[in-house]
Short mmCIF file of C-alpha atoms (C1' of nucleotides) in Angstrom, two decimals:
data_model
loop_
_atom_site.label_atom_id
_atom_site.label_comp_id
_atom_site.label_asym_id
_atom_site.label_seq_id
_atom_site.Cartn_x
_atom_site.Cartn_y
_atom_site.Cartn_z
CA MET A 1 118.20 -35.80 45.82
CA LEU A 2 116.99 -34.83 49.26
CA GLU A 3 113.56 -35.77 47.97
CA LEU A 4 112.23 -36.62 51.38
CA LYS A 5 113.93 -34.00 53.41
CA SER A 6 110.70 -32.17 54.04
CA LEU A 7 110.04 -29.48 56.57
CA PRO A 8 108.80 -29.96 60.10
CA ASP A 9 105.10 -29.32 60.49
CA GLY A 10 103.15 -27.34 63.01
CA CYS A 11 104.32 -25.52 66.07
CA ALA A 12 107.56 -27.39 66.39
CA ALA A 13 109.23 -24.88 64.09
CA ARG A 14 107.71 -21.74 65.56
CA ARG A 15 109.89 -19.35 67.49
CA ARG A 16 112.87 -21.14 66.03
CA THR A 17 114.13 -17.82 64.74
CA GLU A 18 113.39 -14.26 65.78
CA ALA A 19 109.93 -12.67 65.80
CA CYS A 20 108.56 -10.30 63.14
CA ASP A 21 109.47 -7.16 65.05
CA ARG A 22 113.15 -8.04 64.93
CA CYS A 23 113.12 -9.68 61.52
CA GLY A 24 116.01 -8.47 59.40
CA ALA A 25 114.05 -8.98 56.20
CA ARG A 26 111.04 -7.00 57.36
CA ALA A 27 111.99 -3.74 55.68
CA TYR A 28 112.34 -5.51 52.32
CA SER A 29 109.21 -7.64 52.49
CA VAL A 30 105.47 -7.13 52.21
CA CYS A 31 105.41 -7.07 56.02
CA ALA A 32 106.72 -3.51 55.83
CA SER A 33 103.19 -2.41 54.96
CA LEU A 34 101.75 -3.56 58.28
CA ASP A 35 101.16 -1.50 61.42
CA GLU A 36 101.97 -2.84 64.86
CA ARG A 37 98.63 -4.53 65.46
CA GLU A 38 98.62 -6.19 62.06
CA LEU A 39 102.19 -7.29 62.49
CA ALA A 40 101.28 -8.96 65.75
CA ARG A 41 98.56 -10.90 63.98
CA LEU A 42 100.96 -11.90 61.20
CA ASP A 43 103.48 -12.90 63.82
CA ALA A 44 100.97 -15.25 65.39
CA LEU A 45 100.29 -16.93 62.05
CA ALA A 46 103.92 -17.31 61.07
CA GLU A 47 105.67 -20.62 61.26
CA ARG A 48 109.43 -20.09 61.23
CA LEU A 49 111.45 -22.50 59.18
CA PRO A 50 115.21 -22.86 59.28
CA LEU A 51 116.48 -23.89 55.86
CA SER A 52 119.40 -26.08 54.88
CA SER A 53 120.85 -26.16 51.40
CA GLY A 54 118.58 -28.23 49.17
CA ASP A 55 115.54 -28.13 51.46
CA VAL A 56 112.26 -28.31 49.57
CA LEU A 57 109.85 -25.49 50.33
CA LEU A 58 107.21 -26.72 47.94
CA ARG A 59 106.89 -28.98 44.94
CA GLU A 60 105.14 -28.46 41.61
CA GLY A 61 101.84 -30.32 41.58
CA ASP A 62 101.40 -30.42 45.36
CA LEU A 63 98.29 -28.92 46.91
CA ALA A 64 99.02 -25.24 47.51
CA ARG A 65 98.38 -25.07 51.26
CA HIS A 66 101.00 -22.50 52.21
CA VAL A 67 102.59 -19.26 51.18
CA PHE A 68 106.11 -18.27 52.17
CA ASN A 69 108.31 -15.33 52.95
CA VAL A 70 112.04 -15.79 52.56
CA THR A 71 113.77 -14.15 55.55
CA SER A 72 117.40 -15.05 54.85
CA GLY A 73 119.42 -17.07 52.38
CA SER A 74 118.36 -17.75 48.81
CA VAL A 75 115.84 -19.95 47.02
CA ARG A 76 115.53 -21.32 43.48
CA VAL A 77 112.10 -21.52 41.83
CA TYR A 78 111.79 -23.80 38.81
CA LYS A 79 109.64 -25.85 36.49
CA LEU A 80 110.52 -29.25 34.99
CA LEU A 81 109.68 -31.07 31.79
CA PRO A 82 108.87 -34.78 32.06
CA ASP A 83 112.35 -35.73 30.80
CA GLY A 84 114.08 -33.63 33.45
CA ARG A 85 114.88 -30.45 31.54
CA ARG A 86 114.70 -27.64 34.09
CA GLN A 87 113.90 -23.97 33.75
CA ILE A 88 114.63 -21.86 36.80
CA THR A 89 112.07 -19.05 36.70
CA GLY A 90 113.58 -17.02 39.48
CA PHE A 91 115.92 -16.71 42.42
CA LEU A 92 114.50 -15.41 45.69
CA TYR A 93 116.34 -13.62 48.47
CA ALA A 94 115.54 -12.21 51.89
CA GLY A 95 112.25 -10.30 51.78
CA ASP A 96 110.82 -12.07 48.74
CA PHE A 97 107.33 -13.48 48.84
CA LEU A 98 106.56 -16.91 47.43
CA GLY A 99 103.23 -18.44 46.57
CA LEU A 100 101.51 -15.67 44.70
CA ALA A 101 101.27 -17.40 41.36
CA THR A 102 99.38 -20.42 42.56
CA GLY A 103 95.95 -21.83 42.03
CA GLU A 104 94.85 -24.95 43.83
CA ARG A 105 98.19 -26.61 43.18
CA TYR A 106 101.71 -25.19 42.96
CA ALA A 107 102.80 -24.58 39.38
CA PHE A 108 106.49 -24.68 40.28
CA SER A 109 108.93 -26.06 42.82
CA ALA A 110 111.07 -24.11 45.26
CA GLU A 111 114.22 -25.19 47.11
CA ALA A 112 116.76 -23.47 49.31
CA MET A 113 120.15 -22.92 47.68
CA GLU A 114 122.01 -22.30 50.93
CA PRO A 115 121.34 -22.20 54.66
CA GLY A 116 118.70 -19.60 55.51
CA SER A 117 115.23 -19.18 56.88
CA ALA A 118 111.66 -18.57 55.82
CA CYS A 119 108.24 -17.87 57.28
CA ARG A 120 105.40 -20.15 56.30
CA PHE A 121 101.69 -19.30 56.49
CA ARG A 122 98.58 -21.38 55.95
CA LYS A 123 97.10 -20.03 52.77
CA SER A 124 93.61 -19.87 54.25
CA GLU A 125 94.76 -17.87 57.24
CA TYR A 126 96.88 -15.62 55.09
CA ARG A 127 93.97 -14.96 52.79
CA ALA A 128 91.84 -13.95 55.75
CA LEU A 129 94.56 -11.57 56.86
CA ILE A 130 94.68 -10.06 53.37
CA GLN A 131 90.93 -9.54 53.48
CA ASP A 132 91.27 -7.46 56.62
CA THR A 133 94.39 -5.62 55.56
CA PRO A 134 94.03 -3.48 52.43
CA ALA A 135 97.60 -2.23 52.75
CA LEU A 136 98.85 -5.81 52.54
CA GLU A 137 96.71 -6.58 49.52
CA ALA A 138 97.93 -3.44 47.77
CA MET A 139 101.50 -4.45 48.55
CA LEU A 140 100.97 -7.92 47.15
CA LEU A 141 99.43 -6.49 43.99
CA GLU A 142 102.39 -4.18 43.60
CA ARG A 143 104.78 -7.08 44.11
CA ALA A 144 102.92 -9.19 41.58
CA ASN A 145 103.20 -6.36 39.08
CA HIS A 146 106.93 -6.04 39.62
CA GLU A 147 107.32 -9.76 39.20
CA LEU A 148 105.29 -9.62 36.02
CA ALA A 149 107.54 -6.92 34.60
CA ALA A 150 110.60 -8.97 35.58
CA ALA A 151 109.07 -12.02 33.92
CA GLN A 152 108.58 -10.09 30.70
CA ALA A 153 112.19 -8.95 30.78
CA GLN A 154 113.23 -12.58 31.26
CA MET A 155 111.10 -13.65 28.29
CA LEU A 156 112.96 -11.11 26.16
CA LEU A 157 116.22 -12.55 27.43
CA LEU A 158 115.24 -16.18 26.82
CA GLY A 159 113.60 -15.59 23.47
CA ARG A 160 115.91 -13.09 21.82
CA LYS A 161 119.23 -12.54 23.57
CA THR A 162 122.58 -14.19 22.74
CA ALA A 163 124.53 -16.18 25.32
CA LEU A 164 126.80 -13.20 25.97
CA GLU A 165 123.86 -10.85 26.41
CA ARG A 166 122.13 -13.29 28.77
CA VAL A 167 125.08 -13.70 31.11
CA ALA A 168 125.78 -9.95 31.06
CA SER A 169 122.12 -9.25 31.91
CA PHE A 170 122.22 -11.76 34.72
CA LEU A 171 125.36 -10.34 36.30
CA ARG A 172 124.11 -6.79 35.98
CA ASP A 173 120.76 -7.59 37.60
CA LEU A 174 122.36 -9.60 40.40
CA THR A 175 123.81 -6.48 41.92
CA THR A 176 120.33 -5.20 42.80
CA ALA A 177 118.68 -8.53 43.56
CA ASP A 178 120.33 -9.78 46.72
CA ARG A 179 119.33 -7.24 49.32
CA MET A 180 121.01 -7.00 52.70
CA ARG A 181 123.81 -9.33 51.70
CA PRO A 182 126.56 -7.42 49.97
CA SER A 183 129.00 -9.43 52.14
CA GLN A 184 131.51 -6.74 51.21
CA GLU A 185 131.14 -3.49 49.33
CA GLY A 186 131.37 -3.98 45.58
CA ILE A 187 131.57 -7.76 45.76
CA VAL A 188 128.81 -9.71 44.07
CA ARG A 189 127.91 -13.03 45.61
CA LEU A 190 126.80 -15.98 43.47
CA PRO A 191 124.89 -18.30 45.80
CA MET A 192 123.99 -20.49 42.82
CA THR A 193 126.08 -22.96 40.80
CA ARG A 194 126.91 -22.66 37.10
CA GLY A 195 124.25 -25.28 36.47
CA GLU A 196 121.61 -23.14 38.13
CA ILE A 197 122.70 -20.05 36.22
CA ALA A 198 122.50 -22.10 33.02
CA ASP A 199 119.00 -23.33 33.83
CA TYR A 200 117.95 -19.77 34.60
CA LEU A 201 119.36 -18.37 31.35
CA GLY A 202 118.33 -21.21 29.04
CA LEU A 203 121.95 -22.21 28.36
CA THR A 204 124.30 -25.05 29.30
CA ILE A 205 126.89 -25.09 32.07
CA GLU A 206 129.69 -25.03 29.52
CA THR A 207 128.37 -21.97 27.72
CA VAL A 208 127.93 -20.04 30.97
CA SER A 209 131.47 -20.93 31.97
CA ARG A 210 132.91 -19.90 28.60
CA VAL A 211 131.11 -16.55 28.64
CA MET A 212 132.27 -15.83 32.19
CA THR A 213 135.82 -16.57 31.12
CA ARG A 214 135.44 -14.20 28.19
CA LEU A 215 134.08 -11.39 30.41
CA LYS A 216 137.01 -11.98 32.72
CA THR A 217 139.50 -11.92 29.85
CA GLU A 218 138.05 -8.63 28.63
CA ASN A 219 138.43 -7.21 32.16
CA ILE A 220 134.72 -6.52 32.48
CA ILE A 221 134.46 -8.67 35.59
CA ARG A 222 136.96 -10.14 38.01
CA LEU A 223 136.36 -13.62 39.41
CA LEU A 224 137.56 -13.79 43.00
CA SER A 225 136.31 -17.36 43.25
CA PRO A 226 133.67 -19.31 41.33
CA ASN A 227 131.10 -17.76 43.68
CA GLU A 228 132.34 -14.22 44.15
CA LEU A 229 133.15 -11.53 41.64
CA THR A 230 133.49 -7.82 41.14
CA ILE A 231 132.23 -5.82 38.20
CA GLU A 232 135.10 -3.78 36.83
CA ARG A 233 133.30 -2.08 33.96
CA PRO A 234 129.60 -1.73 34.81
CA GLY A 235 128.89 0.47 31.79
CA ARG A 236 130.37 -2.03 29.38
CA LEU A 237 128.52 -4.88 31.08
CA SER A 238 125.21 -3.07 30.82
CA ALA A 239 125.79 -2.24 27.16
CA LEU A 240 126.45 -5.91 26.46
CA ALA A 241 123.32 -6.88 28.39
CA ASP A 242 121.16 -4.67 26.20
CA GLY A 243 122.75 -5.87 22.97
CA GLU A 244 124.37 -2.54 22.27
CA ALA A 245 127.61 -4.14 21.18
CA MET B 1 104.65 1.83 10.59
CA LEU B 2 101.58 3.62 11.83
CA GLU B 3 103.90 5.23 14.33
CA LEU B 4 101.83 8.35 14.67
CA LYS B 5 98.42 6.84 14.40
CA SER B 6 97.66 7.50 18.03
CA LEU B 7 94.31 7.32 19.69
CA PRO B 8 91.84 10.17 20.10
CA ASP B 9 91.91 11.76 23.53
CA GLY B 10 89.17 12.73 25.93
CA CYS B 11 85.46 12.50 25.53
CA ALA B 12 85.49 12.33 21.78
CA ALA B 13 85.81 8.58 21.92
CA ARG B 14 83.29 7.97 24.69
CA ARG B 15 80.04 6.26 23.89
CA ARG B 16 81.59 5.19 20.61
CA THR B 17 80.75 1.61 21.44
CA GLU B 18 78.24 0.12 23.84
CA ALA B 19 78.13 0.80 27.57
CA CYS B 20 79.46 -1.55 30.28
CA ASP B 21 76.08 -3.14 30.96
CA ARG B 22 75.86 -4.45 27.43
CA CYS B 23 79.58 -5.13 26.96
CA GLY B 24 80.18 -8.54 25.41
CA ALA B 25 83.50 -8.92 27.16
CA ARG B 26 82.13 -8.13 30.60
CA ALA B 27 81.72 -11.72 31.75
CA TYR B 28 85.35 -12.46 30.90
CA SER B 29 86.92 -9.37 32.38
CA VAL B 30 87.68 -7.96 35.80
CA CYS B 31 84.45 -5.97 35.46
CA ALA B 32 82.56 -9.15 36.28
CA SER B 33 83.45 -8.60 39.93
CA LEU B 34 81.55 -5.31 40.16
CA ASP B 35 78.00 -4.74 41.39
CA GLU B 36 75.61 -2.40 39.61
CA ARG B 37 76.64 0.74 41.43
CA GLU B 38 80.34 0.08 40.96
CA LEU B 39 79.79 -0.76 37.33
CA ALA B 40 78.08 2.61 36.84
CA ARG B 41 81.12 4.32 38.29
CA LEU B 42 83.45 2.33 36.06
CA ASP B 43 81.25 3.13 33.11
CA ALA B 44 81.63 6.84 33.79
CA LEU B 45 85.42 6.54 33.85
CA ALA B 46 85.67 4.45 30.69
CA GLU B 47 86.83 5.92 27.44
CA ARG B 48 85.81 3.65 24.58
CA LEU B 49 88.34 3.18 21.83
CA PRO B 50 87.67 1.59 18.47
CA LEU B 51 90.80 -0.17 17.26
CA SER B 52 92.14 -0.66 13.75
CA SER B 53 94.80 -3.18 12.89
CA GLY B 54 98.16 -1.81 13.97
CA ASP B 55 96.82 0.87 16.31
CA VAL B 56 99.17 1.62 19.18
CA LEU B 57 97.59 1.31 22.63
CA LEU B 58 100.75 2.21 24.46
CA ARG B 59 104.47 2.31 23.88
CA GLU B 60 107.37 1.08 26.00
CA GLY B 61 109.00 3.99 27.80
CA ASP B 62 105.98 6.28 27.67
CA LEU B 63 104.56 7.65 30.90
CA ALA B 64 102.04 5.11 32.17
CA ARG B 65 98.98 7.29 32.35
CA HIS B 66 96.33 4.75 31.41
CA VAL B 67 95.24 1.19 31.93
CA PHE B 68 93.18 -0.73 29.37
CA ASN B 69 90.60 -3.42 29.00
CA VAL B 70 90.38 -5.20 25.66
CA THR B 71 86.71 -5.61 24.74
CA SER B 72 87.02 -7.19 21.29
CA GLY B 73 89.69 -8.13 18.79
CA SER B 74 93.25 -9.03 19.74
CA VAL B 75 96.36 -7.23 20.90
CA ARG B 76 100.09 -8.01 20.83
CA VAL B 77 102.28 -7.04 23.80
CA TYR B 78 106.03 -6.93 23.21
CA LYS B 79 109.44 -5.67 24.20
CA LEU B 80 112.22 -4.61 21.82
CA LEU B 81 116.01 -4.64 21.92
CA PRO B 82 117.82 -1.56 20.61
CA ASP B 83 118.66 -3.34 17.33
CA GLY B 84 115.03 -4.23 16.68
CA ARG B 85 114.85 -7.81 17.91
CA ARG B 86 111.34 -8.29 19.26
CA GLN B 87 109.93 -10.56 21.94
CA ILE B 88 106.17 -10.75 22.08
CA THR B 89 105.35 -11.43 25.73
CA GLY B 90 101.66 -12.09 25.22
CA PHE B 91 98.58 -11.92 23.07
CA LEU B 92 95.47 -10.35 24.59
CA TYR B 93 91.85 -11.01 23.67
CA ALA B 94 88.43 -9.76 24.69
CA GLY B 95 88.24 -9.46 28.48
CA ASP B 96 91.97 -9.14 29.09
CA PHE B 97 93.31 -6.38 31.27
CA LEU B 98 96.38 -4.41 30.26
CA GLY B 99 98.56 -2.15 32.32
CA LEU B 100 99.08 -4.17 35.47
CA ALA B 101 102.80 -4.67 35.11
CA THR B 102 103.71 -1.01 34.97
CA GLY B 103 105.57 1.38 37.16
CA GLU B 104 105.84 5.02 36.25
CA ARG B 105 106.52 4.13 32.62
CA TYR B 106 105.29 1.29 30.46
CA ALA B 107 107.77 -1.58 30.28
CA PHE B 108 106.32 -2.88 27.01
CA SER B 109 104.38 -1.82 23.94
CA ALA B 110 100.90 -2.92 22.89
CA GLU B 111 99.26 -2.79 19.47
CA ALA B 112 96.02 -4.06 17.99
CA MET B 113 96.44 -7.02 15.63
CA GLU B 114 93.02 -6.64 14.01
CA PRO B 115 89.98 -4.38 14.21
CA GLY B 116 88.50 -4.39 17.69
CA SER B 117 87.83 -2.19 20.70
CA ALA B 118 89.15 -1.38 24.14
CA CYS B 119 88.26 0.66 27.20
CA ARG B 120 90.81 3.11 28.49
CA PHE B 121 90.97 4.50 32.04
CA ARG B 122 93.12 7.18 33.62
CA LYS B 123 95.41 5.33 35.95
CA SER B 124 94.81 7.77 38.80
CA GLU B 125 91.04 7.40 38.54
CA TYR B 126 91.28 3.65 38.20
CA ARG B 127 93.48 3.46 41.27
CA ALA B 128 90.93 5.41 43.24
CA LEU B 129 88.25 3.01 42.10
CA ILE B 130 90.38 0.07 43.21
CA GLN B 131 90.80 1.68 46.63
CA ASP B 132 87.05 1.76 47.09
CA THR B 133 86.37 -1.64 45.55
CA PRO B 134 87.99 -4.57 47.35
CA ALA B 135 86.36 -7.04 44.97
CA LEU B 136 88.09 -5.37 42.05
CA GLU B 137 91.42 -5.36 43.78
CA ALA B 138 91.06 -9.03 44.62
CA MET B 139 90.18 -9.75 41.00
CA LEU B 140 93.22 -7.86 39.76
CA LEU B 141 95.46 -9.73 42.18
CA GLU B 142 94.02 -13.01 40.96
CA ARG B 143 94.57 -11.97 37.35
CA ALA B 144 98.12 -10.93 38.09
CA ASN B 145 98.73 -14.33 39.64
CA HIS B 146 97.37 -16.13 36.63
CA GLU B 147 99.52 -14.03 34.35
CA LEU B 148 102.51 -14.79 36.51
CA ALA B 149 101.88 -18.52 36.22
CA ALA B 150 101.47 -18.14 32.45
CA ALA B 151 104.72 -16.18 32.30
CA GLN B 152 106.55 -18.96 34.12
CA ALA B 153 105.19 -21.50 31.67
CA GLN B 154 106.39 -19.30 28.83
CA MET B 155 109.86 -19.09 30.39
CA LEU B 156 109.99 -22.89 30.43
CA LEU B 157 109.00 -22.86 26.77
CA LEU B 158 111.55 -20.23 25.75
CA GLY B 159 114.39 -21.58 27.81
CA ARG B 160 114.05 -25.31 27.39
CA LYS B 161 111.63 -26.45 24.70
CA THR B 162 112.49 -27.43 21.11
CA ALA B 163 110.92 -25.70 18.11
CA LEU B 164 108.41 -28.53 17.71
CA GLU B 165 107.45 -28.42 21.38
CA ARG B 166 107.06 -24.63 21.26
CA VAL B 167 104.71 -24.59 18.30
CA ALA B 168 102.71 -27.52 19.70
CA SER B 169 102.39 -25.70 23.05
CA PHE B 170 101.28 -22.55 21.30
CA LEU B 171 98.60 -24.26 19.24
CA ARG B 172 97.33 -26.21 22.22
CA ASP B 173 97.05 -23.12 24.41
CA LEU B 174 95.38 -21.07 21.67
CA THR B 175 92.24 -23.11 21.94
CA THR B 176 91.56 -21.77 25.44
CA ALA B 177 92.93 -18.26 24.96
CA ASP B 178 90.59 -16.55 22.56
CA ARG B 179 87.30 -16.39 24.43
CA MET B 180 84.00 -15.62 22.71
CA ARG B 181 85.46 -15.96 19.24
CA PRO B 182 85.37 -19.56 18.15
CA SER B 183 84.07 -18.29 14.78
CA GLN B 184 83.01 -21.85 14.20
CA GLU B 185 83.02 -24.88 16.46
CA GLY B 186 86.37 -26.65 16.45
CA ILE B 187 88.09 -24.10 14.26
CA VAL B 188 91.06 -22.29 15.76
CA ARG B 189 91.61 -18.75 14.57
CA LEU B 190 95.11 -17.32 14.21
CA PRO B 191 94.72 -13.55 14.31
CA MET B 192 98.51 -13.17 14.24
CA THR B 193 101.03 -13.64 11.44
CA ARG B 194 103.81 -16.22 11.33
CA GLY B 195 106.20 -13.45 12.23
CA GLU B 196 104.26 -12.69 15.39
CA ILE B 197 104.10 -16.35 16.33
CA ALA B 198 107.85 -16.55 15.78
CA ASP B 199 108.50 -13.51 17.97
CA TYR B 200 106.28 -15.01 20.66
CA LEU B 201 108.02 -18.39 20.59
CA GLY B 202 111.60 -17.18 20.22
CA LEU B 203 111.93 -18.68 16.72
CA THR B 204 112.09 -17.43 13.13
CA ILE B 205 109.24 -17.25 10.63
CA GLU B 206 110.79 -20.05 8.59
CA THR B 207 111.04 -22.41 11.53
CA VAL B 208 107.44 -21.78 12.56
CA SER B 209 106.30 -22.45 9.01
CA ARG B 210 108.32 -25.66 8.73
CA VAL B 211 106.98 -27.01 12.01
CA MET B 212 103.40 -26.19 11.00
CA THR B 213 103.95 -28.05 7.75
CA ARG B 214 105.29 -31.00 9.67
CA LEU B 215 102.31 -31.07 12.04
CA LYS B 216 100.06 -30.91 8.99
CA THR B 217 101.95 -33.74 7.27
CA GLU B 218 101.60 -35.90 10.38
CA ASN B 219 97.85 -35.19 10.42
CA ILE B 220 97.98 -33.60 13.85
CA ILE B 221 96.52 -30.36 12.57
CA ARG B 222 94.71 -29.32 9.39
CA LEU B 223 95.42 -25.89 7.88
CA LEU B 224 92.24 -24.49 6.37
CA SER B 225 94.09 -21.29 5.49
CA PRO B 226 97.22 -19.67 6.91
CA ASN B 227 94.97 -18.17 9.60
CA GLU B 228 92.56 -20.96 10.41
CA LEU B 229 93.13 -24.52 11.44
CA THR B 230 91.62 -27.49 13.18
CA ILE B 231 93.32 -29.77 15.65
CA GLU B 232 92.87 -33.35 14.49
CA ARG B 233 94.77 -35.12 17.22
CA PRO B 234 94.65 -33.05 20.43
CA GLY B 235 96.21 -35.80 22.53
CA ARG B 236 99.20 -36.12 20.25
CA LEU B 237 99.59 -32.34 20.10
CA SER B 238 99.56 -32.05 23.86
CA ALA B 239 102.09 -34.85 24.25
CA LEU B 240 104.41 -33.05 21.83
CA ALA B 241 103.90 -29.78 23.71
CA ASP B 242 105.09 -31.37 26.96
CA GLY B 243 108.07 -33.05 25.34
CA GLU B 244 106.65 -36.53 25.85
CA ALA B 245 107.71 -37.62 22.40
"C1'" DC C 1 94.16 -8.34 -16.50
"C1'" DC C 2 98.47 -7.38 -14.82
"C1'" DA C 3 101.72 -5.20 -11.48
"C1'" DA C 4 103.12 -4.54 -6.93
"C1'" DG C 5 103.02 -5.64 -2.20
"C1'" DT C 6 102.53 -8.62 1.73
"C1'" DG C 7 102.74 -12.91 3.83
"C1'" DT C 8 103.83 -17.97 3.48
"C1'" DT C 9 106.27 -22.00 2.10
"C1'" DT C 10 110.27 -24.55 0.70
"C1'" DG C 11 115.22 -25.36 -0.24
"C1'" DA C 12 120.42 -24.77 0.62
"C1'" DT C 13 123.90 -23.43 3.68
"C1'" DC C 14 125.84 -21.61 7.95
"C1'" DG C 15 126.92 -20.93 12.74
"C1'" DA C 16 125.99 -20.25 17.86
"C1'" DG C 17 125.55 -22.97 21.29
"C1'" DA C 18 124.86 -28.01 22.61
"C1'" DT C 19 127.05 -32.19 23.31
"C1'" DC C 20 130.88 -35.17 24.13
"C1'" DA C 21 135.21 -35.61 26.45
"C1'" DA C 22 139.19 -34.55 29.47
"C1'" DG C 23 141.43 -32.31 33.12
"C1'" DG C 24 141.79 -29.20 37.16
"C1'" DC C 25 140.66 -27.49 41.71
"C1'" DG C 26 139.04 -27.60 46.22
"C1'" DG C 27 136.59 -29.40 50.15
"C1'" DC C 28 135.34 -33.17 53.01
"C1'" DC C 29 135.55 -37.60 55.03
"C1'" DT C 30 138.03 -41.47 56.89
"C1'" DA D 1 147.57 -37.40 54.41
"C1'" DG D 2 145.24 -39.38 50.82
"C1'" DG D 3 141.36 -40.20 48.01
"C1'" DC D 4 136.91 -39.31 46.50
"C1'" DC D 5 133.31 -36.37 44.81
"C1'" DG D 6 131.15 -32.27 43.16
"C1'" DC D 7 131.86 -28.32 40.55
"C1'" DC D 8 134.23 -25.67 37.18
"C1'" DT D 9 137.03 -24.95 33.04
"C1'" DT D 10 138.68 -25.96 28.49
"C1'" DG D 11 138.86 -28.34 24.02
"C1'" DA D 12 136.79 -30.96 19.87
"C1'" DT D 13 132.85 -31.97 17.33
"C1'" DC D 14 128.01 -31.98 16.14
"C1'" DT D 15 123.32 -30.27 15.39
"C1'" DC D 16 119.15 -27.61 15.52
"C1'" DG D 17 117.46 -23.68 14.18
"C1'" DA D 18 119.10 -19.26 11.88
"C1'" DT D 19 120.20 -17.16 7.74
"C1'" DC D 20 120.22 -16.63 2.85
"C1'" DA D 21 117.57 -17.29 -1.27
"C1'" DA D 22 113.56 -18.31 -4.29
"C1'" DA D 23 109.24 -19.20 -5.54
"C1'" DC D 24 104.36 -19.15 -4.46
"C1'" DA D 25 99.62 -17.40 -2.99
"C1'" DC D 26 96.57 -13.66 -2.11
"C1'" DT D 27 94.93 -9.19 -2.18
"C1'" DT D 28 94.66 -4.44 -3.81
"C1'" DG D 29 94.68 -1.03 -7.14
"C1'" DG D 30 95.46 0.79 -11.79
#
DNA sequence: CCAAGTGTTTGATCGAGATCAAGGCGGCCT
DNA sequence: AGGCCGCCTTGATCTCGATCAAACACTTGG
């Protein structure tokens, strides 16, 4: 669905949201590594995109012409099998960079999960900026390394953890993932549906729902609504996540 | 086992194998990006390590003091759960770089799977070299991106593929993984055991064995020995790997 | 040559999570 | 207000791959 709801091209979208120097995501993104002059150059290259829920940022197989920076909201990144099976490889939030792991064509798709915004850059221009900005390149390398470590942790989860351990891991890690959006102290926001959680954890919707119910029953979490919860026993949750029970 | 069989430290190991300029893995590794002067500097920093089967390169949780370059043989990289469940996150061959995805401490362990060799560098010295060598940094970033793409493909495999699809994917990808070691044209070498394949694919030894038998029965592969095989019907194998059958 | 050890294959059974099937709960549109 | 639709929960059953259990194939060493 929303297959053709693509993004506006060119200058039309620029200046739609605030400039780099007042960007709320700046402190959390690779842009934090830039000095004032460099930031001005980045600012000139940036194309600001407002995002609606379901908007397609990029599609697996398309020519990789752009890279992105999520500035608010949340994004799902996924790969598909020919018959439609989906694996979500990551959720992105404000400050996250998108487009690192790409050759000539995108190896994954990315869509907004809720209203938000992103910056888009022509890959060629961005590459030139990287060339001239060692601090930016170092930052990107560091980010790539973090992502790689996270990917390895996810492989452990997908290959060897039980359903209970997967959901516990997911809920534990959520608390640190969504920067600048704690809506309210201690409350964890779930911008994604059960189906998206399932496709991220290699489970089905039903299994995710059953495990959540169980965690609720055991008073480890409290479900305020399907999309908001609090963690009542963080230690217990973390132990479950690591398979220590 | 072999827990304490650690590697010799310092200069003792240097010059044990050939220098950078005659290194067989050079063309396949990040070193290929260096000019003669830079290569000389790298050469001076390198500590050559001969590897025996089972040798520990680094262990999850240890202080990340070194980075490595595999120059021959093969290496398994894995993460463990407290109860011993193991997920192998990758196999490395000649030319592969190891140590990218690390913060202060290693987030995974790495062990040789067969006799071989590696170069070891002090992380601090290597970082300094990177600082002065943009081409190297660019190469590392590119490598990290490739690894990230590979990790996403592996997540799709672990989260959503059937046992048959996993083994087919593994065998298909093997053909391009082990550079400079085709032993004989058309013959695929399996330097790892069934147990290691299982821990890489999120399966058990028995399931891997049964699927291999099935692929053999259907004349898609031919098992010359448990550790050598030929692919008789590459098209069919690839279709199975992508879940198109 | 046999014994012991390691790794692989094959067979029988079991079980965690998938699939199939209803209901329940909002939110949104007319 | 009412009705539809998307999402979530819960229950019943099924199935793929795990587990349990042997036997088999090599290699190494006495």
